One Martini backbone bead per residue (centre of mass of N, CA, C, O) as a GRO file, in nm:
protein
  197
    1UNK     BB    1 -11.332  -0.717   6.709
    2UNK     BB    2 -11.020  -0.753   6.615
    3UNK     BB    3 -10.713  -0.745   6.783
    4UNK     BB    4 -10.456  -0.581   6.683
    5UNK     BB    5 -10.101  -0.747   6.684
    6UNK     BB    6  -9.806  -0.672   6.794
    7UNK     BB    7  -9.520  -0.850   6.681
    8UNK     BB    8  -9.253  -0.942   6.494
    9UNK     BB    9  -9.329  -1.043   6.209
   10UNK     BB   10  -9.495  -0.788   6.142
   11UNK     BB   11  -9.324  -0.571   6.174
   12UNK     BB   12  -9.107  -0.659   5.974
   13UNK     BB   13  -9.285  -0.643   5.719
   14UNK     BB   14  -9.314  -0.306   5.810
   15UNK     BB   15  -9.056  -0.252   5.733
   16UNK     BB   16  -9.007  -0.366   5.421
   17UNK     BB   17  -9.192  -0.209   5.308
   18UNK     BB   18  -9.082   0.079   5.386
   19UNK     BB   19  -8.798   0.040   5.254
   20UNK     BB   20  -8.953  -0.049   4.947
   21UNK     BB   21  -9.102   0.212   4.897
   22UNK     BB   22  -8.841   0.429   4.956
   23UNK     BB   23  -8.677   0.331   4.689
   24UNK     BB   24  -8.912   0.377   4.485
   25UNK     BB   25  -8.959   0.667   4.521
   26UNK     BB   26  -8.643   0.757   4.468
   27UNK     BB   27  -8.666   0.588   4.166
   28UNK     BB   28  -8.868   0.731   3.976
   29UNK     BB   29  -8.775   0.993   3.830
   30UNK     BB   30  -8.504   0.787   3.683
   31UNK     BB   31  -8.719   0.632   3.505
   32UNK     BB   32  -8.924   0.837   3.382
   33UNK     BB   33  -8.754   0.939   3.204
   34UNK     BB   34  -8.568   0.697   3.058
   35UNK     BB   35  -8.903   0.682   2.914
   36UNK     BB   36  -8.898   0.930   2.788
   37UNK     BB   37  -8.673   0.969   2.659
   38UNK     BB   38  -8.499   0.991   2.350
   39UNK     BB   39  -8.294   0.879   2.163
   40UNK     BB   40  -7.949   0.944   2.041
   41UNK     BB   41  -7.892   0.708   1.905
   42UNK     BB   42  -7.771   0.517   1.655
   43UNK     BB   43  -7.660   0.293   1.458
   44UNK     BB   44  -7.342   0.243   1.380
   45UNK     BB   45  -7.309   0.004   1.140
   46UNK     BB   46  -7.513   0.178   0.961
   47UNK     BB   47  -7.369   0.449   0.922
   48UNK     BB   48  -7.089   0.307   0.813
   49UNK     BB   49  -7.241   0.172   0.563
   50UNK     BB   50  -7.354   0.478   0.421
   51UNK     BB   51  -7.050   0.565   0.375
   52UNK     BB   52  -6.914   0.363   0.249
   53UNK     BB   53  -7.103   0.368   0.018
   54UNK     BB   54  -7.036   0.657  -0.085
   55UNK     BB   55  -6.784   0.636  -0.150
   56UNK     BB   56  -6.805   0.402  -0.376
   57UNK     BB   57  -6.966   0.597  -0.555
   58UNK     BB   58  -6.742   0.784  -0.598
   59UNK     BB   59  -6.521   0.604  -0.730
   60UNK     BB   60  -6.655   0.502  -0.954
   61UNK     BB   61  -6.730   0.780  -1.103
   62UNK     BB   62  -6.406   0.817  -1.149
   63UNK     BB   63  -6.350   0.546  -1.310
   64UNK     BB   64  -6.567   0.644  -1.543
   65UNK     BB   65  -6.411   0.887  -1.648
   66UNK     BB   66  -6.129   0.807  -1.679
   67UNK     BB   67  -6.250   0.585  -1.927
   68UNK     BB   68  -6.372   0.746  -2.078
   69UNK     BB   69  -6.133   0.978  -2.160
   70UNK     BB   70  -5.996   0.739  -2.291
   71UNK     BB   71  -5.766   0.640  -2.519
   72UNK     BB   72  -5.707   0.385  -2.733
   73UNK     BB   73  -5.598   0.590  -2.950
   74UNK     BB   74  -5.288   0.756  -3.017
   75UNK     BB   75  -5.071   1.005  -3.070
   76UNK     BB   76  -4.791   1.052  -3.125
   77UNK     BB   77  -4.505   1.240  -3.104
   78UNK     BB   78  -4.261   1.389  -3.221
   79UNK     BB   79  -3.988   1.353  -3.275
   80UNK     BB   80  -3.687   1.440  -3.281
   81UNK     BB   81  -3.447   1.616  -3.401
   82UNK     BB   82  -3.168   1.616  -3.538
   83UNK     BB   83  -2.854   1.689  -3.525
   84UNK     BB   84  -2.656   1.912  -3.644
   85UNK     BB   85  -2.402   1.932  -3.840
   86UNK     BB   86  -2.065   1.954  -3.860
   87UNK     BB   87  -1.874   2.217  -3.980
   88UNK     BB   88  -1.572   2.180  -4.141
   89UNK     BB   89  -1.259   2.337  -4.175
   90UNK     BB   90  -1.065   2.209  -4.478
   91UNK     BB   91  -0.849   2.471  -4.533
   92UNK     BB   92  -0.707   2.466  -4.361
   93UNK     BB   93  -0.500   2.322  -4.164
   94UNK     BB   94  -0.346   2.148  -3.928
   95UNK     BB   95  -0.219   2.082  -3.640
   96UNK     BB   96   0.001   1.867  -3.516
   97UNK     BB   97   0.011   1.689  -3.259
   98UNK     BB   98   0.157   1.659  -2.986
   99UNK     BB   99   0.361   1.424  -2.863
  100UNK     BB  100   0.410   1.188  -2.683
  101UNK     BB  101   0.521   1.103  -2.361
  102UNK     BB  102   0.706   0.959  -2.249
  103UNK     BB  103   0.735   0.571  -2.195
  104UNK     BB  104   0.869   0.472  -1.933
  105UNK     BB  105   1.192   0.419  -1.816
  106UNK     BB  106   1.471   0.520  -1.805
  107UNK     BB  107   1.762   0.387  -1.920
  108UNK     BB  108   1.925   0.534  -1.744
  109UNK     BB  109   2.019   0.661  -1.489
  110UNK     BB  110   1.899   0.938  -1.291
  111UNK     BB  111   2.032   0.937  -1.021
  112UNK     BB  112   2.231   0.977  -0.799
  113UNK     BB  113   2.513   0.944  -0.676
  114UNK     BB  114   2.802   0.736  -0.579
  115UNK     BB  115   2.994   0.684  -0.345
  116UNK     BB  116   2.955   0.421  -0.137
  117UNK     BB  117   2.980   0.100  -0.013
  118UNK     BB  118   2.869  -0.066   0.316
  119UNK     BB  119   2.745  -0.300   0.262
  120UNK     BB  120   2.405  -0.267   0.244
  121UNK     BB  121   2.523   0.064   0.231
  122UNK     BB  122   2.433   0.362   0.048
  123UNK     BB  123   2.630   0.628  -0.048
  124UNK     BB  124   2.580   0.977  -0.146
  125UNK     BB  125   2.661   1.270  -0.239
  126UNK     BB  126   2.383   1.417  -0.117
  127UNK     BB  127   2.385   1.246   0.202
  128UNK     BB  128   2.241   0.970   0.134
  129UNK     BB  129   2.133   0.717   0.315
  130UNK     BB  130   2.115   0.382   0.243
  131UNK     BB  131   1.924   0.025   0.278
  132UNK     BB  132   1.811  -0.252   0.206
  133UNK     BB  133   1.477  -0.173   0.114
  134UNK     BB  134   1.525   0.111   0.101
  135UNK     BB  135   1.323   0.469   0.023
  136UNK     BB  136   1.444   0.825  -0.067
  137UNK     BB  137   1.350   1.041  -0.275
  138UNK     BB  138   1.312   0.787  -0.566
  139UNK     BB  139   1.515   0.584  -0.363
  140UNK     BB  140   1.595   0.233  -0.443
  141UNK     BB  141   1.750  -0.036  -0.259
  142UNK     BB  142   1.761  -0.372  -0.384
  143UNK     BB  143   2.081  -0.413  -0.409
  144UNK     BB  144   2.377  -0.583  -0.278
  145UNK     BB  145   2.763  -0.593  -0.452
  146UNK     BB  146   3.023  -0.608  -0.279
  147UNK     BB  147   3.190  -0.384  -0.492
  148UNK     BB  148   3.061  -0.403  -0.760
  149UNK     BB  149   2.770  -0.364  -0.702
  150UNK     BB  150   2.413  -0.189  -0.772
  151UNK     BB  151   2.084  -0.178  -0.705
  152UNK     BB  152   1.840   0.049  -0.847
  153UNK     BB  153   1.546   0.268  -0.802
  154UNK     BB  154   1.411   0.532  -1.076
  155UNK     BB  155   1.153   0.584  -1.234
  156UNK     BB  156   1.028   0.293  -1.259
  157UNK     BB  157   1.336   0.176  -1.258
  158UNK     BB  158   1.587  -0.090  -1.306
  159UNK     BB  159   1.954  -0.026  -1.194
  160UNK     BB  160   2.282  -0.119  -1.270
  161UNK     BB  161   2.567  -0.066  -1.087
  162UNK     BB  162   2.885  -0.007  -1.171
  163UNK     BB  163   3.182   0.028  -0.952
  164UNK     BB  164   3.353  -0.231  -1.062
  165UNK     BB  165   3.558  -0.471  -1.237
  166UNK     BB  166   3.574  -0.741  -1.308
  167UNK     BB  167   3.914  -0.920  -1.253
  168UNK     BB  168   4.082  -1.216  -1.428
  169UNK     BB  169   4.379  -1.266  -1.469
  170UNK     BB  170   4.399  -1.450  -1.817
  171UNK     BB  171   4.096  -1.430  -1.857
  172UNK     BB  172   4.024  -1.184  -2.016
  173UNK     BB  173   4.230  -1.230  -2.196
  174UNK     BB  174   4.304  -1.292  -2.555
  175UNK     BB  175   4.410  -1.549  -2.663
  176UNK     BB  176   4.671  -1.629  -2.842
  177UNK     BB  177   4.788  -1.713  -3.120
  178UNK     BB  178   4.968  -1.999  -3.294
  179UNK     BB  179   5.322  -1.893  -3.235
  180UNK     BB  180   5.261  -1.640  -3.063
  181UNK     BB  181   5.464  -1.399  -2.817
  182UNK     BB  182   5.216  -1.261  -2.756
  183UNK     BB  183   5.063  -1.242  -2.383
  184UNK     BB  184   5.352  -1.381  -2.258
  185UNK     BB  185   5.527  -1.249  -2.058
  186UNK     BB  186   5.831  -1.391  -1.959
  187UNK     BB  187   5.844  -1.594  -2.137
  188UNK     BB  188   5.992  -1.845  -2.280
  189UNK     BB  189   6.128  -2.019  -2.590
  190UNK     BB  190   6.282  -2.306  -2.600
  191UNK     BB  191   6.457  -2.472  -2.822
  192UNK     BB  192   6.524  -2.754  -2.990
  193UNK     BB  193   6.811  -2.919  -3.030
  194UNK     BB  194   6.847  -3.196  -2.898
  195UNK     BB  195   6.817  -3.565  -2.943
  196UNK     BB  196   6.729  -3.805  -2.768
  197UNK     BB  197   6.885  -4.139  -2.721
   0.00000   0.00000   0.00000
């Protein structure tokens, strides 16, 4: 009988065979289990296809109902009754409504009085002073030709305030009627007694 020679290459042999061994024995019992466990979950796209026709045919359900009780032709409602009639006693009198209040602004100037005016600015009674294009109080001076107008703005109307008249002697006053002496004061009128010869 050959005796067994224990070398490099058996030996070596001999330790990957045992701890493939050992891999193998460590991992049987999670092989085992795995083999024997019975599966826990089913197909999710299966269960979810199951899902969806269920609703599917739930609502099929409700819309074949909704259908089902509807009228084609109903009865519409009954209109509203008409408003009763105002009656009216016209065995009274009535009165005649008051007058409209006055529209558009006074005809004649209503505000404060004119004191002078100095340039630009008119002083009043009141003690107000304005300037051309101030206003204040409902007084708004509009325009100023001193001293004879001044334009004012008053109760949303516009007034021409004459403060002196102009006066243009000889001209304002109406020429006298042809060979009367009334308007020429002064003046003499003398006759021709002769004739140049």
């Amino acid at each position: 009988m050959k005796k067994i020679t224990f070398n490099t290459p058996l030996m070596s042999s001999i330790a990957a065979l045992s701890i493939a061994f050992i891999v193998l024995v460590a991992q049987l019992p999670a092989l085992v289990a795995a083999v024997l466990t019975p599966s826990l979950e089913g197909d999710p796209t299966g269960e979810r296809l199951v899902e969806y026709l269920e609703r599917h045919h739930e609502d099929v359900a409700v819309y074949t109902a909704r259908f089902n009780g509807r009228s084609l032709f109903f009865k519409p409602k009954a209109p509203p009754p008409p408003p009763k009639a105002r009656v009216v006693d016209r065995t009274r009198e009535e009165e005649p409504p008051p007058p409209p209040p006055p529209s558009g602004p006074p005809k004649s100037y209503p505000g404060p009085s004119i004191l002078f005016v100095l340039g630009d600015e008119v002083w009043f009674h009141t003690g107000l002073r304005l300037s051309v294009g101030e206003e204040q109080d409902g007084v708004k001076v509009i325009s100023s030709d001193p001293p004879w107008t001044v334009r004012l703005g008053h109760s949303g109307g516009e007034y021409d305030i004459e403060l002196f008249r102009r006066r243009h002697p000889g001209l304002d006053e109406d020429a006298p009627a042809s060979g009367s002496r009334k308007g020429y004061p002064g003046l003499k009128i003398v006759e021709e007694t002769a004739k140049r010869q």
